[in-house]
Amino acid sequence: MAPTIAKPLLSDLVAQTGQVPLSHVRPVEDRPDLASVDNESGAGIPLIDLRKLDGPERRTVVEAIGRACESDGFFMREWRVCVQVTNHGIPAGVVEGMLHVAREFFHLPEAERLKCYSDDPKKAIRLSTSFNVRTEKVSNWRDFLRLHCYPLQSFVDQWPSNPPSFRQVVGTYATEARALALRLLEAISESLGLERSHMVTAMGRQAQHMAVNYYPPCPQPELTYGLPGHKDPNAITLLLQDGVSGLQVQRNGRWVAVNPVPDALVINIGDQLQALSNDRYKSVLHRVIVNSESERISVPTFYCPSPDAVIAPADALVDDGHPLAYRPFTYQEYYDEFWNMGLQSASCLDRFRPG
Ligand code: OGA
Ligand code: NI
């Protein structure tokens, strides 16, 4: 008989057992079906070089981003937006430091890590496990630290202070990640024919959250998920992954592995950009699978509207051929709905269709 979990965190459980506990076993019809995944190193996922984004060839890069974001091209009918970018401007040392301190944090003794534990999704800084243990029936093979990080000075003093370099290293990464998110949002605005500042302005005062995801090795990866299929609720996600595969995106009904490319970041469009672009750019359905050999660390930066920002597309994106796809809503309204709904492949956006 598989064991049950007595402790909130996963990480120490792994060493103790060769079996996935029942709390983490998915029903047969809802397992990853690893044999049917397309593992051919990122088949068709665009890799965009951002080196020339801020020079005379900006237009070419903006157009490449626009093409990657456009979801209804002939060969890309069901393609949702996931790209990898290189020469993104975040210094290699900052990226390495972030991954290093993340690993150090999750290797701290459990008692030390538990000082940050909370299962309340409303808390700005917390360590937790799975997705939302308060609402879900089956847990996921993930522990995670979630940090609000913009404005940095409002939150950094509440971040973990162990490892001692944590605040400085993660603060530097968060600041760099924000600068990149802003550059991408400007390019995305331009690719839609809008003012460069459009998307950032539409997001009000803005917010930035970070997750540090820790997926320990899993004795039976075919029975569970790191994270089941979902779309990110925010505007844009910048995902840093260590060298271990696990992320998959859905394309034409098939799961495709987004294997890590050295020095690249994965950029996912989230639900708010789908709404702000009036459905021109679609948020990407993605999931995480685990493996029995190695732990995996990923660090998504979720760039978000501020809670009171009213999400509605630019007038230029609404016309007779493109009627308003969603009723205007505040990001707070959306976010509450998202956490209550639990992770599922059905888009939370459907709840905001007009009429
Ligand atoms: C997420 C997510 C992907 C990954 O945290 O929302 O999709 O590779 N993470 O960990
Ligand atoms: Ni996600």
PDB file of N, CA, C and O and ligand atoms in Angstrom, residues 131 142 146 211 213 215 227-228 230-234 237 239-241 244 246-248 268 286-288 296-300 302 338 343, ligand 1:
ATOM      1  N   PHE A 131      -0.381  22.939  -5.871  1.00  0.00           N
ATOM      2  CA  PHE A 131      -0.882  24.191  -6.445  1.00  0.00           C
ATOM      3  C   PHE A 131      -1.705  24.926  -5.387  1.00  0.00           C
ATOM      4  O   PHE A 131      -1.303  25.947  -4.857  1.00  0.00           O
ATOM      5  N   ARG A 142       5.331  19.013  -6.643  1.00  0.00           N
ATOM      6  CA  ARG A 142       6.054  20.288  -6.688  1.00  0.00           C
ATOM      7  C   ARG A 142       6.001  20.962  -5.335  1.00  0.00           C
ATOM      8  O   ARG A 142       4.929  21.041  -4.724  1.00  0.00           O
ATOM      9  N   ARG A 146       6.725  31.288  -3.399  1.00  0.00           N
ATOM     10  CA  ARG A 146       6.147  32.368  -4.208  1.00  0.00           C
ATOM     11  C   ARG A 146       6.479  33.692  -3.580  1.00  0.00           C
ATOM     12  O   ARG A 146       6.314  33.881  -2.377  1.00  0.00           O
ATOM     13  N   ALA A 211       7.796  32.610  -8.931  1.00  0.00           N
ATOM     14  CA  ALA A 211       7.736  31.329  -8.228  1.00  0.00           C
ATOM     15  C   ALA A 211       9.105  30.694  -8.370  1.00  0.00           C
ATOM     16  O   ALA A 211       9.770  30.832  -9.402  1.00  0.00           O
ATOM     17  N   ASN A 213      10.170  27.079  -8.343  1.00  0.00           N
ATOM     18  CA  ASN A 213       9.568  25.741  -8.336  1.00  0.00           C
ATOM     19  C   ASN A 213      10.637  24.690  -8.100  1.00  0.00           C
ATOM     20  O   ASN A 213      11.704  24.724  -8.732  1.00  0.00           O
ATOM     21  N   TYR A 215      10.994  20.599  -8.156  1.00  0.00           N
ATOM     22  CA  TYR A 215      10.390  19.303  -8.473  1.00  0.00           C
ATOM     23  C   TYR A 215      11.402  18.222  -8.093  1.00  0.00           C
ATOM     24  O   TYR A 215      12.372  17.983  -8.832  1.00  0.00           O
ATOM     25  N   LEU A 227       3.062  19.863 -12.581  1.00  0.00           N
ATOM     26  CA  LEU A 227       1.884  20.738 -12.663  1.00  0.00           C
ATOM     27  C   LEU A 227       1.017  20.217 -13.812  1.00  0.00           C
ATOM     28  O   LEU A 227       1.537  19.982 -14.909  1.00  0.00           O
ATOM     29  N   PRO A 228      -0.273  20.034 -13.597  1.00  0.00           N
ATOM     30  CA  PRO A 228      -1.130  19.583 -14.704  1.00  0.00           C
ATOM     31  C   PRO A 228      -1.357  20.712 -15.706  1.00  0.00           C
ATOM     32  O   PRO A 228      -0.990  21.861 -15.441  1.00  0.00           O
ATOM     33  N   HIS A 230      -2.344  23.820 -17.666  1.00  0.00           N
ATOM     34  CA  HIS A 230      -2.948  25.082 -17.231  1.00  0.00           C
ATOM     35  C   HIS A 230      -2.455  26.219 -18.116  1.00  0.00           C
ATOM     36  O   HIS A 230      -1.487  26.063 -18.859  1.00  0.00           O
ATOM     37  N   LYS A 231      -3.141  27.341 -18.008  1.00  0.00           N
ATOM     38  CA  LYS A 231      -2.682  28.567 -18.660  1.00  0.00           C
ATOM     39  C   LYS A 231      -2.381  29.563 -17.559  1.00  0.00           C
ATOM     40  O   LYS A 231      -3.118  29.630 -16.574  1.00  0.00           O
ATOM     41  N   ASP A 232      -1.337  30.334 -17.718  1.00  0.00           N
ATOM     42  CA  ASP A 232      -0.995  31.279 -16.660  1.00  0.00           C
ATOM     43  C   ASP A 232      -1.988  32.443 -16.659  1.00  0.00           C
ATOM     44  O   ASP A 232      -2.345  32.963 -17.718  1.00  0.00           O
ATOM     45  N   PRO A 233      -2.412  32.867 -15.461  1.00  0.00           N
ATOM     46  CA  PRO A 233      -3.461  33.896 -15.379  1.00  0.00           C
ATOM     47  C   PRO A 233      -2.952  35.310 -15.629  1.00  0.00           C
ATOM     48  O   PRO A 233      -3.731  36.206 -15.898  1.00  0.00           O
ATOM     49  N   ASN A 234      -1.636  35.502 -15.568  1.00  0.00           N
ATOM     50  CA  ASN A 234      -1.047  36.847 -15.661  1.00  0.00           C
ATOM     51  C   ASN A 234      -0.929  37.270 -17.129  1.00  0.00           C
ATOM     52  O   ASN A 234      -1.506  36.642 -18.012  1.00  0.00           O
ATOM     53  N   THR A 237       4.738  35.479 -18.993  1.00  0.00           N
ATOM     54  CA  THR A 237       5.598  34.720 -18.079  1.00  0.00           C
ATOM     55  C   THR A 237       6.969  34.544 -18.706  1.00  0.00           C
ATOM     56  O   THR A 237       7.081  34.146 -19.868  1.00  0.00           O
ATOM     57  N   LEU A 239      10.131  32.321 -18.175  1.00  0.00           N
ATOM     58  CA  LEU A 239      10.484  31.119 -17.414  1.00  0.00           C
ATOM     59  C   LEU A 239      11.956  30.770 -17.571  1.00  0.00           C
ATOM     60  O   LEU A 239      12.439  30.540 -18.671  1.00  0.00           O
ATOM     61  N   LEU A 240      12.604  30.725 -16.429  1.00  0.00           N
ATOM     62  CA  LEU A 240      13.989  30.255 -16.381  1.00  0.00           C
ATOM     63  C   LEU A 240      13.943  28.807 -15.909  1.00  0.00           C
ATOM     64  O   LEU A 240      13.339  28.519 -14.882  1.00  0.00           O
ATOM     65  N   GLN A 241      14.533  27.904 -16.686  1.00  0.00           N
ATOM     66  CA  GLN A 241      14.592  26.515 -16.231  1.00  0.00           C
ATOM     67  C   GLN A 241      16.043  26.074 -16.143  1.00  0.00           C
ATOM     68  O   GLN A 241      16.879  26.530 -16.906  1.00  0.00           O
ATOM     69  N   VAL A 244      17.226  20.665 -16.776  1.00  0.00           N
ATOM     70  CA  VAL A 244      16.427  19.434 -16.766  1.00  0.00           C
ATOM     71  C   VAL A 244      15.094  19.658 -17.478  1.00  0.00           C
ATOM     72  O   VAL A 244      14.401  20.643 -17.220  1.00  0.00           O
ATOM     73  N   GLY A 246      11.117  19.036 -18.569  1.00  0.00           N
ATOM     74  CA  GLY A 246       9.901  18.799 -17.786  1.00  0.00           C
ATOM     75  C   GLY A 246       8.721  19.604 -18.307  1.00  0.00           C
ATOM     76  O   GLY A 246       7.577  19.184 -18.249  1.00  0.00           O
ATOM     77  N   LEU A 247       9.018  20.802 -18.857  1.00  0.00           N
ATOM     78  CA  LEU A 247       7.951  21.654 -19.391  1.00  0.00           C
ATOM     79  C   LEU A 247       7.464  21.107 -20.726  1.00  0.00           C
ATOM     80  O   LEU A 247       8.260  20.721 -21.576  1.00  0.00           O
ATOM     81  N   GLN A 248       6.159  21.088 -20.905  1.00  0.00           N
ATOM     82  CA  GLN A 248       5.565  20.708 -22.186  1.00  0.00           C
ATOM     83  C   GLN A 248       4.454  21.696 -22.523  1.00  0.00           C
ATOM     84  O   GLN A 248       3.767  22.179 -21.637  1.00  0.00           O
ATOM     85  N   ASN A 268       5.987  32.771 -22.180  1.00  0.00           N
ATOM     86  CA  ASN A 268       4.620  32.300 -22.399  1.00  0.00           C
ATOM     87  C   ASN A 268       3.656  33.471 -22.314  1.00  0.00           C
ATOM     88  O   ASN A 268       3.753  34.298 -21.407  1.00  0.00           O
ATOM     89  N   HIS A 286       0.061  24.661 -20.914  1.00  0.00           N
ATOM     90  CA  HIS A 286       1.330  23.983 -20.630  1.00  0.00           C
ATOM     91  C   HIS A 286       1.225  23.163 -19.354  1.00  0.00           C
ATOM     92  O   HIS A 286       0.298  23.340 -18.570  1.00  0.00           O
ATOM     93  N   ARG A 287       2.169  22.261 -19.172  1.00  0.00           N
ATOM     94  CA  ARG A 287       2.167  21.396 -17.993  1.00  0.00           C
ATOM     95  C   ARG A 287       3.607  21.011 -17.683  1.00  0.00           C
ATOM     96  O   ARG A 287       4.520  21.250 -18.488  1.00  0.00           O
ATOM     97  N   VAL A 288       3.797  20.418 -16.534  1.00  0.00           N
ATOM     98  CA  VAL A 288       5.130  19.984 -16.141  1.00  0.00           C
ATOM     99  C   VAL A 288       5.070  18.518 -15.740  1.00  0.00           C
ATOM    100  O   VAL A 288       4.213  18.117 -14.941  1.00  0.00           O
ATOM    101  N   ARG A 296      14.438  19.087 -10.413  1.00  0.00           N
ATOM    102  CA  ARG A 296      14.374  20.132 -11.435  1.00  0.00           C
ATOM    103  C   ARG A 296      13.966  21.432 -10.757  1.00  0.00           C
ATOM    104  O   ARG A 296      13.103  21.427  -9.873  1.00  0.00           O
ATOM    105  N   ILE A 297      14.604  22.518 -11.173  1.00  0.00           N
ATOM    106  CA  ILE A 297      14.244  23.830 -10.641  1.00  0.00           C
ATOM    107  C   ILE A 297      13.840  24.733 -11.795  1.00  0.00           C
ATOM    108  O   ILE A 297      14.492  24.746 -12.843  1.00  0.00           O
ATOM    109  N   SER A 298      12.754  25.447 -11.614  1.00  0.00           N
ATOM    110  CA  SER A 298      12.365  26.444 -12.606  1.00  0.00           C
ATOM    111  C   SER A 298      11.947  27.705 -11.864  1.00  0.00           C
ATOM    112  O   SER A 298      11.498  27.638 -10.721  1.00  0.00           O
ATOM    113  N   VAL A 299      12.134  28.834 -12.527  1.00  0.00           N
ATOM    114  CA  VAL A 299      11.820  30.113 -11.895  1.00  0.00           C
ATOM    115  C   VAL A 299      10.977  30.949 -12.859  1.00  0.00           C
ATOM    116  O   VAL A 299      11.523  31.667 -13.696  1.00  0.00           O
ATOM    117  N   PRO A 300       9.653  30.826 -12.788  1.00  0.00           N
ATOM    118  CA  PRO A 300       8.833  31.704 -13.622  1.00  0.00           C
ATOM    119  C   PRO A 300       8.670  33.087 -12.993  1.00  0.00           C
ATOM    120  O   PRO A 300       8.468  33.203 -11.788  1.00  0.00           O
ATOM    121  N   PHE A 302       6.111  36.044 -13.234  1.00  0.00           N
ATOM    122  CA  PHE A 302       4.761  36.330 -13.736  1.00  0.00           C
ATOM    123  C   PHE A 302       4.572  37.835 -13.733  1.00  0.00           C
ATOM    124  O   PHE A 302       4.507  38.452 -12.669  1.00  0.00           O
ATOM    125  N   PHE A 338      -9.359  32.424 -10.705  1.00  0.00           N
ATOM    126  CA  PHE A 338      -8.321  31.467 -11.108  1.00  0.00           C
ATOM    127  C   PHE A 338      -7.914  30.559  -9.956  1.00  0.00           C
ATOM    128  O   PHE A 338      -7.868  29.333 -10.095  1.00  0.00           O
ATOM    129  N   LEU A 343      -6.211  24.346 -11.070  1.00  0.00           N
ATOM    130  CA  LEU A 343      -5.582  24.247 -12.386  1.00  0.00           C
ATOM    131  C   LEU A 343      -6.382  23.296 -13.260  1.00  0.00           C
ATOM    132  O   LEU A 343      -6.647  22.175 -12.882  1.00  0.00           O
TER     133      LEU A 343
HETATM  134  C1  OGA B   1       4.118  27.637 -13.571  1.00  0.00           C
HETATM  135  C2  OGA B   1       4.691  26.812 -14.651  1.00  0.00           C
HETATM  136  C3  OGA B   1       6.592  25.671 -15.588  1.00  0.00           C
HETATM  137  C4  OGA B   1       7.816  24.973 -15.153  1.00  0.00           C
HETATM  138  O1  OGA B   1       4.740  27.718 -12.476  1.00  0.00           O
HETATM  139  O2  OGA B   1       3.034  28.217 -13.805  1.00  0.00           O
HETATM  140  O3  OGA B   1       4.029  26.610 -15.626  1.00  0.00           O
HETATM  141  O4  OGA B   1       8.573  24.547 -16.024  1.00  0.00           O
HETATM  142  N1  OGA B   1       5.936  26.333 -14.506  1.00  0.00           N
HETATM  143  O5  OGA B   1       8.043  24.845 -13.943  1.00  0.00           O
END
